[in-house]
């Protein structure tokens, strides 16, 4: 990811504040931690990997050179400018870029999902819908990796007022409800702002799982 890419991301981050949710691509340290569980202890069969909210592709850049020729690597990204960039940059790789919202993506049986979605910016009902979509998209043994910015949600829950306070508190409750699914978490200070990477499994019974 070079400086020109950073400026491209900055311009979309300012134009599309809610959906992009950041002004600079994630740091190499954060992307490395997001990518690491995806291929760790991989089974000896083709893997189906889904990346959601890839932006300009700092995580794809790490994973794509390491996947096997028979693996599937699908990217779902909402922003048309980012999709054009991803197609250009990864056109020679097995990556398939799908330009749409994850909520409209029809597929299934992914072994792993890696998500860069800025959930703290979204309405609480949409956050719940996104997690339900991840459950639907995952194979029963699958897991998903995502990050959140440290402290920001808690700070928002304290300083915001009215409906936004209720929104943030509901998102924090959803995150608490997801704790039984958590397999690992690691904090990355070498990112602006510092971030927490979480790895979570699909629930055994997604329909019954309370979010
Ligand atoms: C915080 S950026 C992360 C970009 C990149 N993964 C990184 O870490 O630098 C969030 C990305 O999610 C995308 N996005 C937001 N809502 C989406 C949705 N509903 N479906 C798919 N992508 C979405 C945005 O366009 C943006 O590229």
PDB file of C-alpha atoms and ligand atoms in Angstrom, residues 9 18-22 24-26 30-31 51-59 76-79 82 100-103 115-118 122 126 130 147 149, ligand 1:
ATOM      1  CA  UNK A   9      -8.464   5.956   0.574  1.00  0.00           C
ATOM      2  CA  UNK A  18     -20.242   6.112   7.334  1.00  0.00           C
ATOM      3  CA  UNK A  19     -19.411   3.195   5.064  1.00  0.00           C
ATOM      4  CA  UNK A  20     -15.630   3.623   4.847  1.00  0.00           C
ATOM      5  CA  UNK A  21     -15.298   4.479   8.541  1.00  0.00           C
ATOM      6  CA  UNK A  22     -11.589   5.301   8.444  1.00  0.00           C
ATOM      7  CA  UNK A  24      -6.273   5.700   6.184  1.00  0.00           C
ATOM      8  CA  UNK A  25      -5.859   2.009   5.287  1.00  0.00           C
ATOM      9  CA  UNK A  26      -5.157  -0.326   8.199  1.00  0.00           C
ATOM     10  CA  UNK A  30      -3.123  -4.846  11.908  1.00  0.00           C
ATOM     11  CA  UNK A  31      -3.548  -6.421   8.447  1.00  0.00           C
ATOM     12  CA  UNK A  51     -13.093 -10.976   2.476  1.00  0.00           C
ATOM     13  CA  UNK A  52     -15.684  -8.302   3.306  1.00  0.00           C
ATOM     14  CA  UNK A  53     -14.957  -4.568   3.152  1.00  0.00           C
ATOM     15  CA  UNK A  54     -11.544  -4.960   1.556  1.00  0.00           C
ATOM     16  CA  UNK A  55     -11.022  -1.244   0.841  1.00  0.00           C
ATOM     17  CA  UNK A  56      -7.870  -0.965  -1.272  1.00  0.00           C
ATOM     18  CA  UNK A  57      -6.870  -4.505  -0.326  1.00  0.00           C
ATOM     19  CA  UNK A  58      -4.165  -4.357   2.370  1.00  0.00           C
ATOM     20  CA  UNK A  59      -5.361  -7.704   3.787  1.00  0.00           C
ATOM     21  CA  UNK A  76     -17.328  -8.303  -1.301  1.00  0.00           C
ATOM     22  CA  UNK A  77     -16.822  -4.537  -1.362  1.00  0.00           C
ATOM     23  CA  UNK A  78     -19.500  -1.845  -1.581  1.00  0.00           C
ATOM     24  CA  UNK A  79     -17.462   1.100  -2.867  1.00  0.00           C
ATOM     25  CA  UNK A  82     -12.322   0.535  -4.323  1.00  0.00           C
ATOM     26  CA  UNK A 100     -22.329  -5.007  -3.596  1.00  0.00           C
ATOM     27  CA  UNK A 101     -23.292  -4.874   0.066  1.00  0.00           C
ATOM     28  CA  UNK A 102     -22.554  -7.978   2.093  1.00  0.00           C
ATOM     29  CA  UNK A 103     -26.247  -7.944   3.028  1.00  0.00           C
ATOM     30  CA  UNK A 115     -14.028  -8.470   7.618  1.00  0.00           C
ATOM     31  CA  UNK A 116     -12.923  -4.835   7.642  1.00  0.00           C
ATOM     32  CA  UNK A 117     -16.473  -3.477   8.027  1.00  0.00           C
ATOM     33  CA  UNK A 118     -16.729  -0.399  10.296  1.00  0.00           C
ATOM     34  CA  UNK A 122     -23.808   1.374  11.381  1.00  0.00           C
ATOM     35  CA  UNK A 126     -27.753  -3.501  10.572  1.00  0.00           C
ATOM     36  CA  UNK A 130     -24.421  -8.387   9.302  1.00  0.00           C
ATOM     37  CA  UNK A 147     -11.340  -5.731  14.025  1.00  0.00           C
ATOM     38  CA  UNK A 149     -10.996   0.390  17.121  1.00  0.00           C
TER      39      UNK A 149
HETATM   40  C1  LIG B   1     -12.608   0.569   7.543  1.00  0.00           C
HETATM   41  S1  LIG B   1     -12.637   0.255   5.773  1.00  0.00           S
HETATM   42  C2  LIG B   1     -11.534  -1.139   5.787  1.00  0.00           C
HETATM   43  C3  LIG B   1     -10.709  -1.239   4.537  1.00  0.00           C
HETATM   44  C4  LIG B   1      -9.563  -2.231   4.591  1.00  0.00           C
HETATM   45  N1  LIG B   1      -9.993  -3.571   4.943  1.00  0.00           N
HETATM   46  C5  LIG B   1      -8.519  -1.761   5.589  1.00  0.00           C
HETATM   47  O1  LIG B   1      -8.464  -2.373   6.664  1.00  0.00           O
HETATM   48  O2  LIG B   1      -7.802  -0.811   5.283  1.00  0.00           O
HETATM   49  C6  LIG B   1     -14.261  -0.476   5.561  1.00  0.00           C
HETATM   50  C7  LIG B   1     -14.586  -0.971   4.164  1.00  0.00           C
HETATM   51  O3  LIG B   1     -15.859  -1.609   4.210  1.00  0.00           O
HETATM   52  C8  LIG B   1     -16.592  -1.282   3.007  1.00  0.00           C
HETATM   53  N2  LIG B   1     -18.033  -1.473   3.293  1.00  0.00           N
HETATM   54  C9  LIG B   1     -18.828  -0.724   4.095  1.00  0.00           C
HETATM   55  N3  LIG B   1     -20.073  -1.239   4.151  1.00  0.00           N
HETATM   56  C10 LIG B   1     -20.072  -2.362   3.383  1.00  0.00           C
HETATM   57  C11 LIG B   1     -21.051  -3.344   3.065  1.00  0.00           C
HETATM   58  N4  LIG B   1     -22.315  -3.261   3.547  1.00  0.00           N
HETATM   59  N5  LIG B   1     -20.704  -4.377   2.271  1.00  0.00           N
HETATM   60  C12 LIG B   1     -19.435  -4.482   1.787  1.00  0.00           C
HETATM   61  N6  LIG B   1     -18.459  -3.568   2.047  1.00  0.00           N
HETATM   62  C13 LIG B   1     -18.763  -2.523   2.830  1.00  0.00           C
HETATM   63  C14 LIG B   1     -16.193   0.172   2.761  1.00  0.00           C
HETATM   64  O4  LIG B   1     -16.460   0.575   1.453  1.00  0.00           O
HETATM   65  C15 LIG B   1     -14.708   0.126   3.100  1.00  0.00           C
HETATM   66  O5  LIG B   1     -13.927  -0.252   2.000  1.00  0.00           O
END
